[in-house]
Short mmCIF file of C-alpha atoms and ligand atoms in Angstrom, two decimals:
data_model
loop_
_atom_site.label_atom_id
_atom_site.label_comp_id
_atom_site.label_asym_id
_atom_site.label_seq_id
_atom_site.Cartn_x
_atom_site.Cartn_y
_atom_site.Cartn_z
CA UNK A 1 -22.73 17.22 28.01
CA UNK A 2 -21.42 16.75 24.46
CA UNK A 3 -23.49 14.70 21.99
CA UNK A 4 -20.67 12.15 21.75
CA UNK A 5 -17.55 11.43 23.75
CA UNK A 6 -15.65 10.65 20.54
CA UNK A 7 -16.45 11.68 16.97
CA UNK A 8 -14.32 10.27 14.16
CA UNK A 9 -14.24 11.99 10.74
CA UNK A 10 -13.70 9.48 7.94
CA UNK A 11 -14.42 5.73 7.87
CA UNK A 12 -11.24 4.47 6.18
CA UNK A 13 -8.99 2.01 8.04
CA UNK A 14 -7.77 4.68 10.49
CA UNK A 15 -11.22 6.03 11.30
CA UNK A 16 -12.89 2.62 11.54
CA UNK A 17 -10.37 1.19 13.98
CA UNK A 18 -10.41 4.42 16.03
CA UNK A 19 -14.22 4.35 16.29
CA UNK A 20 -14.37 0.66 17.20
CA UNK A 21 -11.56 0.95 19.76
CA UNK A 22 -13.33 3.89 21.43
CA UNK A 23 -16.62 1.96 21.42
CA UNK A 24 -14.91 -1.06 23.02
CA UNK A 25 -13.75 1.33 25.74
CA UNK A 26 -17.47 2.02 26.30
CA UNK A 27 -17.58 5.55 24.93
CA UNK A 28 -20.45 7.13 23.03
CA UNK A 29 -19.00 7.22 19.53
CA UNK A 30 -20.03 8.55 16.10
CA UNK A 31 -18.28 8.29 12.75
CA UNK A 32 -18.90 10.79 9.94
CA UNK A 33 -18.64 9.64 6.34
CA UNK A 34 -19.86 10.80 2.95
CA UNK A 35 -22.54 8.87 1.08
CA UNK A 36 -21.17 5.81 -0.74
CA UNK A 37 -17.74 6.10 0.88
CA UNK A 38 -18.07 3.76 3.88
CA UNK A 39 -14.70 2.06 4.23
CA UNK A 40 -12.88 5.07 2.80
CA UNK A 41 -10.43 5.19 -0.06
CA UNK A 42 -9.20 1.79 1.11
CA UNK A 43 -12.42 -0.06 0.29
CA UNK A 44 -13.86 2.09 -2.47
CA UNK A 45 -11.04 3.34 -4.68
CA UNK A 46 -7.68 2.21 -3.28
CA UNK A 47 -6.38 -0.92 -1.61
CA UNK A 48 -9.29 -3.31 -2.00
CA UNK A 49 -10.30 -2.60 -5.62
CA UNK A 50 -6.67 -2.54 -6.75
CA UNK A 51 -5.79 -5.78 -4.99
CA UNK A 52 -8.94 -7.48 -6.25
CA UNK A 53 -8.20 -6.28 -9.76
CA UNK A 54 -4.72 -7.77 -9.45
CA UNK A 55 -6.18 -11.11 -8.40
CA UNK A 56 -8.62 -11.04 -11.34
CA UNK A 57 -5.77 -10.18 -13.74
CA UNK A 58 -3.59 -13.01 -12.44
CA UNK A 59 -6.43 -15.51 -12.69
CA UNK A 60 -7.81 -14.51 -16.09
CA UNK A 61 -4.45 -14.04 -17.83
CA UNK A 62 -3.12 -17.29 -16.40
CA UNK A 63 0.21 -15.47 -16.12
CA UNK A 64 1.48 -17.53 -13.19
CA UNK A 65 0.71 -20.79 -14.95
CA UNK A 66 2.68 -20.07 -18.14
CA UNK A 67 5.90 -21.54 -16.77
CA UNK A 68 4.02 -24.87 -16.74
CA UNK A 69 1.62 -24.68 -19.64
CA UNK A 70 3.47 -22.46 -22.12
CA UNK A 71 3.53 -18.75 -22.97
CA UNK A 72 0.23 -18.86 -24.85
CA UNK A 73 -1.73 -20.15 -21.82
CA UNK A 74 -4.76 -17.96 -20.97
CA UNK A 75 -7.93 -18.63 -18.96
CA UNK A 76 -9.78 -16.12 -21.17
CA UNK A 77 -8.53 -14.70 -24.45
CA UNK A 78 -10.36 -11.36 -24.56
CA UNK A 79 -10.44 -9.97 -21.04
CA UNK A 80 -12.91 -7.10 -20.69
CA UNK A 81 -13.30 -4.48 -17.97
CA UNK A 82 -16.58 -6.26 -17.22
CA UNK A 83 -14.69 -9.45 -16.32
CA UNK A 84 -12.42 -7.47 -14.03
CA UNK A 85 -15.20 -5.32 -12.55
CA UNK A 86 -17.40 -8.25 -11.48
CA UNK A 87 -14.84 -9.44 -8.97
CA UNK A 88 -14.00 -5.94 -7.74
CA UNK A 89 -17.63 -4.95 -7.17
CA UNK A 90 -18.34 -8.24 -5.41
CA UNK A 91 -15.48 -7.77 -2.95
CA UNK A 92 -16.21 -4.06 -2.34
CA UNK A 93 -19.86 -4.90 -1.59
CA UNK A 94 -18.94 -7.62 0.89
CA UNK A 95 -16.32 -5.47 2.61
CA UNK A 96 -18.75 -2.56 3.05
CA UNK A 97 -21.22 -4.99 4.60
CA UNK A 98 -18.61 -6.23 7.05
CA UNK A 99 -17.70 -2.68 8.10
CA UNK A 100 -21.31 -1.56 8.49
CA UNK A 101 -22.06 -4.59 10.61
CA UNK A 102 -18.97 -4.07 12.80
CA UNK A 103 -19.94 -0.43 13.40
CA UNK A 104 -23.53 -1.41 14.19
CA UNK A 105 -22.53 -4.25 16.55
CA UNK A 106 -20.34 -1.80 18.47
CA UNK A 107 -23.12 0.84 18.59
CA UNK A 108 -21.12 3.42 16.63
CA UNK A 109 -23.52 6.01 15.18
CA UNK A 110 -22.89 6.60 11.47
CA UNK A 111 -23.55 10.22 10.46
CA UNK A 112 -23.78 10.60 6.68
CA UNK A 113 -22.31 13.77 5.24
CA UNK A 114 -19.24 15.90 5.10
CA UNK A 115 -17.90 17.24 8.40
CA UNK A 116 -16.35 20.63 9.02
CA UNK A 117 -15.33 22.35 12.22
CA UNK A 118 -17.61 25.07 13.60
CA UNK A 119 -15.48 25.44 16.71
CA UNK A 120 -12.94 23.26 18.50
CA UNK A 121 -15.65 20.90 19.88
CA UNK A 122 -18.43 21.27 17.29
CA UNK A 123 -18.78 19.83 13.80
CA UNK A 124 -21.29 20.64 11.12
CA UNK A 125 -22.20 17.48 9.19
CA UNK A 126 -23.61 18.53 5.83
CA UNK A 127 -25.44 16.00 3.63
CA UNK A 128 -25.62 15.97 -0.18
CA UNK A 129 -28.71 18.19 -0.18
CA UNK A 130 -26.80 20.80 1.81
CA UNK A 131 -28.63 20.14 5.09
CA UNK A 132 -26.38 20.51 8.10
CA UNK A 133 -26.55 18.90 11.55
CA UNK A 134 -24.35 20.17 14.37
CA UNK A 135 -22.73 17.61 16.67
CA UNK A 136 -20.52 18.23 19.67
CA UNK A 137 -17.76 15.95 20.93
CA UNK A 138 -15.28 15.80 23.80
CA UNK A 139 -12.64 14.26 21.54
CA UNK A 140 -12.38 14.37 17.75
CA UNK A 141 -10.27 12.08 15.55
CA UNK A 142 -9.60 13.30 12.00
CA UNK A 143 -9.09 10.40 9.58
CA UNK A 144 -10.03 12.05 6.31
CA UNK A 145 -7.30 10.49 4.16
CA UNK A 146 -6.12 11.83 0.81
CA UNK A 147 -7.15 12.34 -2.81
CA UNK A 148 -4.95 12.05 -5.91
CA UNK A 149 -2.94 15.23 -6.62
CA UNK A 150 -3.89 16.87 -9.93
CA UNK A 151 -1.37 19.31 -11.49
CA UNK A 152 -2.79 22.12 -13.62
CA UNK A 153 -0.61 21.14 -16.63
CA UNK A 154 -2.58 17.92 -17.05
CA UNK A 155 -5.98 18.01 -18.81
CA UNK A 156 -7.81 15.34 -16.76
CA UNK A 157 -11.01 14.27 -18.56
CA UNK A 158 -11.96 11.14 -16.52
CA UNK A 159 -11.80 9.04 -19.68
CA UNK A 160 -8.44 9.27 -21.47
CA UNK A 161 -6.38 11.22 -18.96
CA UNK A 162 -7.13 9.87 -15.52
CA UNK A 163 -5.77 9.51 -12.00
CA UNK A 164 -5.68 6.27 -10.01
CA UNK A 165 -9.38 6.64 -9.08
CA UNK A 166 -10.21 6.77 -12.80
CA UNK A 167 -8.68 3.33 -13.46
CA UNK A 168 -11.75 1.76 -11.89
CA UNK A 169 -14.07 3.48 -14.38
CA UNK A 170 -12.25 2.63 -17.61
CA UNK A 171 -14.63 1.46 -20.36
CA UNK A 172 -12.08 -0.79 -22.08
CA UNK A 173 -8.68 -2.31 -21.37
CA UNK A 174 -6.39 0.14 -23.23
CA UNK A 175 -3.91 -1.04 -25.88
CA UNK A 176 -1.38 1.46 -24.58
CA UNK A 177 -0.98 3.24 -21.26
CA UNK A 178 1.39 5.89 -19.96
CA UNK A 179 1.84 5.82 -16.18
CA UNK A 180 3.24 9.07 -14.85
CA UNK A 181 4.96 8.43 -11.51
CA UNK A 182 6.72 5.22 -10.52
CA UNK A 183 5.53 5.25 -6.91
CA UNK A 184 3.81 2.22 -5.38
CA UNK A 185 0.38 2.92 -6.90
CA UNK A 186 1.82 3.72 -10.35
CA UNK A 187 3.97 0.60 -10.50
CA UNK A 188 1.24 -1.68 -9.16
CA UNK A 189 -1.16 -0.56 -11.91
CA UNK A 190 1.64 -0.59 -14.53
CA UNK A 191 2.31 -4.26 -13.76
CA UNK A 192 -1.41 -5.20 -13.84
CA UNK A 193 -1.97 -3.61 -17.24
CA UNK A 194 1.28 -5.03 -18.59
CA UNK A 195 0.04 -8.47 -17.53
CA UNK A 196 -3.20 -7.79 -19.43
CA UNK A 197 -1.14 -7.14 -22.58
CA UNK A 198 -1.31 -3.33 -22.55
CA UNK A 199 1.84 -1.63 -23.84
CA UNK A 200 2.88 0.37 -20.78
CA UNK A 201 5.35 3.27 -20.54
CA UNK A 202 6.32 4.49 -17.07
CA UNK A 203 7.67 8.04 -16.76
CA UNK A 204 9.48 8.93 -13.54
CA UNK A 205 11.27 12.16 -12.64
CA UNK A 206 13.79 10.40 -10.41
CA UNK A 207 16.57 8.12 -11.64
CA UNK A 208 15.29 5.21 -9.55
CA UNK A 209 11.97 3.81 -8.50
CA UNK A 210 10.87 2.49 -5.10
CA UNK A 211 14.16 3.75 -3.66
CA UNK A 212 13.15 2.74 -0.14
CA UNK A 213 13.22 -0.93 -1.21
CA UNK A 214 16.15 -3.30 -1.61
CA UNK A 215 17.99 -2.40 -4.83
CA UNK A 216 18.50 -6.00 -5.96
CA UNK A 217 14.79 -6.69 -5.62
CA UNK A 218 13.78 -3.53 -7.48
CA UNK A 219 16.18 -4.56 -10.27
CA UNK A 220 14.50 -7.98 -10.39
CA UNK A 221 11.08 -6.30 -10.61
CA UNK A 222 12.25 -4.01 -13.44
CA UNK A 223 13.58 -7.03 -15.33
CA UNK A 224 10.19 -8.75 -15.01
CA UNK A 225 8.24 -5.69 -16.06
CA UNK A 226 10.48 -5.13 -19.09
CA UNK A 227 9.81 -8.76 -19.96
CA UNK A 228 6.09 -7.84 -19.98
CA UNK A 229 6.92 -5.03 -22.48
CA UNK A 230 6.99 -2.16 -19.97
CA UNK A 231 9.20 0.76 -21.08
CA UNK A 232 10.78 2.90 -18.36
CA UNK A 233 11.66 6.56 -18.82
CA UNK A 234 13.62 7.47 -15.69
CA UNK A 235 15.02 10.95 -15.07
CA UNK A 236 12.29 12.42 -17.29
CA UNK A 237 9.71 15.05 -16.33
CA UNK A 238 6.30 15.49 -17.89
CA UNK A 239 5.81 18.95 -19.39
CA UNK A 240 2.15 18.40 -20.31
CA UNK A 241 -0.43 15.76 -21.06
CA UNK A 242 -2.78 16.70 -23.90
CA UNK A 243 -5.99 15.12 -25.13
CA UNK A 244 -5.96 14.16 -28.85
CA UNK A 245 -8.54 12.47 -31.09
CA UNK A 246 -6.98 9.01 -30.75
CA UNK A 247 -5.98 9.23 -27.09
CA UNK A 248 -3.47 11.45 -25.32
CA UNK A 249 -0.01 12.74 -25.97
CA UNK A 250 2.43 12.91 -23.07
CA UNK A 251 5.04 15.60 -23.72
CA UNK A 252 8.29 15.23 -21.81
CA UNK A 253 10.56 18.13 -20.94
CA UNK A 254 13.30 16.36 -22.92
CA UNK A 255 11.19 16.86 -26.05
CA UNK A 256 9.97 13.26 -26.34
CA UNK A 257 6.32 12.63 -27.19
CA UNK A 258 4.57 9.46 -26.04
CA UNK A 259 1.24 8.62 -27.67
CA UNK A 260 -1.12 6.34 -25.72
CA UNK A 261 -4.78 5.42 -25.55
CA UNK A 262 -4.83 6.26 -21.82
CA UNK A 263 -2.63 8.22 -19.43
CA UNK A 264 -2.74 7.53 -15.71
CA UNK A 265 -1.29 10.33 -13.67
CA UNK A 266 -0.12 8.97 -10.36
CA UNK A 267 2.26 11.46 -8.86
CA UNK A 268 1.37 11.98 -5.25
CA UNK A 269 -1.70 12.48 -3.08
CA UNK A 270 -3.09 15.46 -1.20
CA UNK A 271 -4.57 15.44 2.34
CA UNK A 272 -8.36 15.88 2.49
CA UNK A 273 -8.30 18.93 4.73
CA UNK A 274 -9.45 21.77 2.44
CA UNK A 275 -13.08 21.56 3.50
CA UNK A 276 -12.58 20.87 7.20
CA UNK A 277 -12.26 24.57 8.23
CA UNK A 278 -9.32 23.53 10.42
CA UNK A 279 -8.53 27.13 11.34
CA UNK A 280 -11.67 27.52 13.48
CA UNK A 281 -10.37 24.66 15.64
CA UNK A 282 -6.91 26.25 15.83
CA UNK A 283 -5.33 23.72 13.40
CA UNK A 284 -3.40 24.10 10.16
CA UNK A 285 -2.32 21.74 7.41
CA UNK A 286 0.89 21.88 5.37
CA UNK A 287 1.10 22.62 1.63
CA UNK A 288 0.18 19.01 0.84
CA UNK A 289 -2.85 19.08 3.12
CA UNK A 290 -1.23 17.02 5.90
CA UNK A 291 -1.90 17.64 9.60
CA UNK A 292 1.09 17.56 11.97
CA UNK A 293 0.73 15.32 15.05
CA UNK A 294 2.82 14.21 18.06
CA UNK A 295 3.71 10.62 19.01
CA UNK A 296 0.18 10.07 20.39
CA UNK A 297 -1.36 11.34 17.10
CA UNK A 298 -2.48 14.51 18.93
CA UNK A 299 -2.66 17.72 16.93
CA UNK A 300 -1.79 21.10 18.45
CA UNK A 301 -5.31 21.05 19.93
CA UNK A 302 -4.89 18.35 22.61
CA UNK A 303 -8.45 16.95 22.25
CA UNK A 304 -8.18 16.62 18.44
CA UNK A 305 -6.23 13.72 16.95
CA UNK A 306 -5.33 12.90 13.35
CA UNK A 307 -4.46 9.46 11.94
CA UNK A 308 -3.95 7.69 8.63
CA UNK A 309 -2.94 9.16 5.29
CA UNK A 310 -3.91 12.68 6.36
CA UNK A 311 -0.80 12.76 8.58
CA UNK A 312 1.50 11.55 5.79
CA UNK A 313 4.11 8.75 5.67
CA UNK A 314 3.80 5.78 5.45
CA UNK A 315 0.22 6.18 4.12
CA UNK A 316 -0.69 2.52 4.27
CA UNK A 317 -3.98 0.94 5.30
CA UNK A 318 -2.15 -1.35 7.71
CA UNK A 319 -0.43 1.48 9.62
CA UNK A 320 -3.51 3.72 9.50
CA UNK A 321 -5.51 1.06 11.38
CA UNK A 322 -2.95 0.86 14.14
CA UNK A 323 -2.65 4.65 14.38
CA UNK A 324 -6.44 4.84 14.76
CA UNK A 325 -6.47 2.27 17.56
CA UNK A 326 -3.60 3.99 19.40
CA UNK A 327 -5.15 7.47 19.03
CA UNK A 328 -8.53 6.27 20.31
CA UNK A 329 -6.96 4.64 23.37
CA UNK A 330 -5.07 7.85 24.14
CA UNK A 331 -8.19 9.95 23.64
CA UNK A 332 -10.07 7.65 26.04
CA UNK A 333 -7.33 7.96 28.68
CA UNK A 334 -6.17 4.37 28.25
CA UNK A 335 -2.91 4.92 26.31
CA UNK A 336 -1.13 2.06 24.55
CA UNK A 337 2.65 1.65 24.23
CA UNK A 338 2.73 3.32 20.79
CA UNK A 339 3.33 1.96 17.31
CA UNK A 340 5.89 -0.84 16.96
CA UNK A 341 9.10 0.34 15.34
CA UNK A 342 9.01 -2.58 12.89
CA UNK A 343 6.46 -1.85 10.16
CA UNK A 344 6.08 -4.17 7.16
CA UNK A 345 5.89 -2.83 3.61
CA UNK A 346 3.91 -4.75 0.98
CA UNK A 347 3.94 -3.79 -2.68
CA UNK A 348 1.48 -5.70 -4.85
CA UNK A 349 3.30 -5.47 -8.13
CA UNK A 350 3.47 -8.54 -10.35
CA UNK A 351 5.56 -10.19 -8.88
CA UNK A 352 5.00 -8.81 -5.39
CA UNK A 353 7.56 -7.33 -3.00
CA UNK A 354 7.56 -7.19 0.77
CA UNK A 355 10.11 -6.22 3.37
CA UNK A 356 10.67 -5.29 6.96
CA UNK A 357 13.62 -3.74 8.74
CA UNK A 358 16.59 -2.26 6.98
CA UNK A 359 17.95 -2.48 3.44
CA UNK A 360 21.53 -3.30 2.41
CA UNK A 361 22.04 0.31 1.31
CA UNK A 362 20.84 1.72 4.64
CA UNK A 363 23.06 -0.63 6.64
CA UNK A 364 26.09 0.14 4.48
CA UNK A 365 25.52 3.89 4.72
CA UNK A 366 25.25 3.70 8.50
CA UNK A 367 28.30 1.37 8.63
CA UNK A 368 26.43 -1.49 10.24
CA UNK A 369 28.07 -4.80 9.23
CA UNK A 370 25.75 -7.53 7.94
CA UNK A 371 25.78 -10.90 6.21
CA UNK A 372 23.27 -11.90 3.55
CA UNK A 373 21.44 -15.23 3.47
CA UNK A 374 19.53 -15.94 0.26
CA UNK A 375 17.02 -18.56 -0.78
CA UNK A 376 15.74 -18.82 -4.33
CA UNK A 377 12.28 -20.24 -4.96
CA UNK A 378 13.56 -22.30 -7.89
CA UNK A 379 15.61 -24.33 -5.40
CA UNK A 380 12.53 -25.09 -3.32
CA UNK A 381 10.19 -27.91 -4.19
CA UNK A 382 7.20 -25.58 -3.69
CA UNK A 383 8.74 -23.05 -6.07
CA UNK A 384 8.94 -25.74 -8.77
CA UNK A 385 5.41 -26.99 -8.07
CA UNK A 386 3.84 -23.54 -8.47
CA UNK A 387 6.09 -22.57 -11.37
CA UNK A 388 7.72 -19.60 -9.60
CA UNK A 389 11.36 -19.77 -10.66
CA UNK A 390 12.25 -16.14 -10.01
CA UNK A 391 11.16 -15.58 -6.37
CA UNK A 392 13.72 -15.03 -3.65
CA UNK A 393 13.98 -14.37 0.07
CA UNK A 394 16.88 -12.48 1.52
CA UNK A 395 17.82 -12.21 5.20
CA UNK A 396 20.17 -9.47 6.40
CA UNK A 397 21.87 -10.79 9.51
CA UNK A 398 24.04 -9.16 12.17
CA UNK A 399 27.42 -10.97 12.40
CA UNK A 400 27.61 -9.92 16.04
CA UNK A 401 24.60 -11.71 17.47
CA UNK A 402 22.98 -13.35 14.39
CA UNK A 403 19.83 -11.25 14.86
CA UNK A 404 17.78 -10.29 11.82
CA UNK A 405 18.33 -6.73 10.58
CA UNK A 406 16.04 -6.99 7.58
CA UNK A 407 13.91 -9.44 5.60
CA UNK A 408 13.24 -8.89 1.88
CA UNK A 409 10.97 -11.10 -0.21
CA UNK A 410 10.22 -11.04 -3.95
CA UNK A 411 7.79 -13.40 -5.68
CA UNK A 412 4.67 -15.41 -4.98
CA UNK A 413 3.21 -14.87 -1.54
CA UNK A 414 5.88 -12.32 -0.55
CA UNK A 415 3.46 -10.17 1.45
CA UNK A 416 2.26 -13.18 3.48
CA UNK A 417 5.64 -14.85 3.84
CA UNK A 418 7.23 -11.74 5.26
CA UNK A 419 5.32 -12.02 8.51
CA UNK A 420 7.34 -15.07 9.60
CA UNK A 421 10.44 -12.87 9.52
CA UNK A 422 8.54 -10.07 11.22
CA UNK A 423 7.55 -12.39 14.09
CA UNK A 424 11.15 -13.55 14.58
CA UNK A 425 12.47 -9.98 14.43
CA UNK A 426 9.73 -8.62 16.68
CA UNK A 427 10.47 -11.24 19.32
CA UNK A 428 14.21 -10.49 19.14
CA UNK A 429 14.97 -13.91 17.63
CA UNK A 430 18.09 -14.90 15.70
CA UNK A 431 18.70 -17.03 12.61
CA UNK A 432 19.57 -19.89 14.99
CA UNK A 433 15.84 -20.40 15.45
CA UNK A 434 15.25 -20.51 11.68
CA UNK A 435 18.16 -22.92 11.17
CA UNK A 436 16.82 -25.32 13.80
CA UNK A 437 13.10 -25.00 13.03
CA UNK A 438 11.32 -27.66 10.97
CA UNK A 439 9.09 -26.15 8.26
CA UNK A 440 6.26 -27.90 6.47
CA UNK A 441 7.46 -29.39 3.20
CA UNK A 442 7.03 -28.44 0.42
CA UNK A 443 6.36 -24.78 1.30
CA UNK A 444 7.71 -21.36 0.38
CA UNK A 445 8.15 -20.79 4.14
CA UNK A 446 11.01 -23.25 3.94
CA UNK A 447 12.97 -20.46 2.24
CA UNK A 448 13.58 -19.02 5.71
CA UNK A 449 15.50 -22.11 6.72
CA UNK A 450 17.47 -22.17 3.46
CA UNK A 451 18.37 -18.46 3.71
CA UNK A 452 19.25 -18.78 7.40
CA UNK A 453 21.55 -21.74 6.63
CA UNK A 454 23.15 -19.72 3.84
CA UNK A 455 23.83 -16.81 6.21
CA UNK A 456 25.09 -19.16 8.93
CA UNK A 457 27.53 -20.83 6.51
CA UNK A 458 28.85 -17.46 5.36
CA UNK A 459 29.32 -16.31 8.96
CA UNK A 460 31.14 -19.53 9.75
CA UNK A 461 33.45 -19.03 6.78
CA UNK A 462 34.35 -15.51 7.94
CA UNK A 463 34.99 -16.87 11.45
CA UNK A 464 37.34 -19.54 10.05
CA UNK A 465 39.33 -16.91 8.15
CA UNK A 466 39.66 -14.88 11.32
CA UNK A 467 41.36 -17.74 13.17
C1 FAD B 501 -4.70 2.63 -5.58
C2 FAD B 501 -4.29 2.47 -4.15
C3 FAD B 501 -3.80 1.26 -3.72
C4 FAD B 501 -3.42 1.09 -2.38
N1 FAD B 501 -2.94 -0.12 -1.99
C5 FAD B 501 -2.60 -0.32 -0.69
C6 FAD B 501 -2.15 -1.59 -0.23
O1 FAD B 501 -2.04 -2.52 -1.01
N2 FAD B 501 -1.86 -1.75 1.08
C7 FAD B 501 -1.98 -0.73 1.98
O2 FAD B 501 -1.71 -0.93 3.17
N3 FAD B 501 -2.40 0.50 1.57
C8 FAD B 501 -2.71 0.72 0.27
N4 FAD B 501 -3.15 1.95 -0.15
C9 FAD B 501 -3.23 3.03 0.83
C10 FAD B 501 -4.49 2.92 1.68
O3 FAD B 501 -5.64 2.87 0.87
C11 FAD B 501 -4.53 4.10 2.61
O4 FAD B 501 -3.34 4.12 3.37
C12 FAD B 501 -5.70 4.03 3.56
O5 FAD B 501 -6.92 3.95 2.87
C13 FAD B 501 -5.71 5.27 4.45
O6 FAD B 501 -6.71 5.15 5.38
P1 FAD B 501 -7.31 6.40 6.11
O7 FAD B 501 -7.96 5.88 7.35
O8 FAD B 501 -6.32 7.48 6.24
O9 FAD B 501 -8.52 6.93 5.21
P2 FAD B 501 -9.02 6.75 3.74
O10 FAD B 501 -9.12 5.31 3.37
O11 FAD B 501 -8.26 7.64 2.84
O12 FAD B 501 -10.51 7.29 3.89
C14 FAD B 501 -10.78 8.59 4.33
C15 FAD B 501 -12.26 8.80 4.34
O13 FAD B 501 -12.54 10.07 4.91
C16 FAD B 501 -13.68 10.60 4.26
N5 FAD B 501 -13.69 12.05 4.43
C17 FAD B 501 -12.78 12.93 3.95
N6 FAD B 501 -13.13 14.18 4.32
C18 FAD B 501 -14.27 14.06 5.02
C19 FAD B 501 -15.13 15.00 5.66
N7 FAD B 501 -14.85 16.30 5.67
N8 FAD B 501 -16.22 14.54 6.28
C20 FAD B 501 -16.51 13.20 6.29
N9 FAD B 501 -15.74 12.28 5.72
C21 FAD B 501 -14.63 12.70 5.10
C22 FAD B 501 -13.49 10.21 2.81
O14 FAD B 501 -14.76 10.21 2.15
C23 FAD B 501 -12.89 8.83 2.94
O15 FAD B 501 -13.90 7.85 2.87
C24 FAD B 501 -3.54 2.15 -1.47
C25 FAD B 501 -4.07 3.37 -1.90
C26 FAD B 501 -4.44 3.54 -3.22
C27 FAD B 501 -5.00 4.87 -3.68
#
């Protein structure tokens, strides 16, 4: 008999939910995690610290209150990394406690160390002192996540030239910052530092950023970031980043030189598979360290599953959790229907973005007709009360049956608000429901009714012309 029926490697969102789901199905379960990494990248270096930092920045800078109280409004004039760190450490500590307690309540054994395959059913769990313990398992779920990619042309020094993990160890809030890579992580941190008053330059190889999002909303975000003194260098590649006495110099292939106190390199992540000895279990990873899986999250070895960032797109905590739950159910012979085709995207820039379903560009390219219904926060009483005059909600509606094809939100509470649209879409609802529904007043949720009415009126107008 194996030591455990299910062993999960990695305690990030994917691993945690896999372990707990397997335990709820009454299996003997263990989870392997390195010292001081319970909760994974999500709790320790990724989602939770970055979102807590954002909250601290918004509170201390008073940014969202300036519409009301004037551009000089601040809660604290000199914001230090100490001010920001207090909140982050507090939340990380609490979250780790919650996870430990959930694992304990569900009788999941926590094995501390780094796991590697010895054979297809055996893992060696090696602690910091190099002591190894062998454990056997019927089923294994790999949820080892990713680490920031580090190109050789960049002289990382953990102080001046850093990756996104290094942001959390900065000693001061820099006067100037170069962010290399305008992906989600790069742009989220760019907007936080811009809000703190740092002069930010974003360098991106592509001509556009966040090209999977609605173009109009990305344009609105760029306008806001430029307003916070962010400079964008699109279509530019970094040749090298060099350490200098007063900071770092970012050299672009076009010949430009950008001096800055700090450079954050945020151009991609690499799957944490190098140390797993995958080959002894008959597995391989691709050049970016990702493990291929089928629709049940099974690898080529049918008793080994992989979930979360280590399998690649979309690399979000939210999806990783669901993948973990689905993989565990499959591994325990109680399969679930599979992941829902509608997955929300939340981007915690300042202001935030969230969407679900399709974009205008996608629909146009695939020749799917749609009508647009828009609501602007400044036309809502709640928008005026909170001083958000730029936010908007956009519904993409099918003229055929008035179903929702996409929901796009920009502004305060976007990531929360989106889920109303998700619920309507997921239940196959139409804008008729949103037109007829009564929303609490004054709320931002009311924007659904306004946007639905807008779309309905436009559809009616087209219908009249067709008579
Ligand atoms: C700065 C930043 C901000 C983010 N913001 C968001 C956000 O707002 N919303 C969102 O949904 N997602 C966000 N993400 C992404 C999110 O953090 C990841 O999608 C999520 O953490 C992936 O979960 P995971 O289960 O794959 O594992 P991870 O959280 O990556 O954790 C993997 C764990 O496996 C452990 N491990 C690795 N190898 C071994 C081994 N050999 N033995 C034992 N343990 C091992 C690691 O120590 C680590 O703790 C963000 C990421 C970053 C970096």
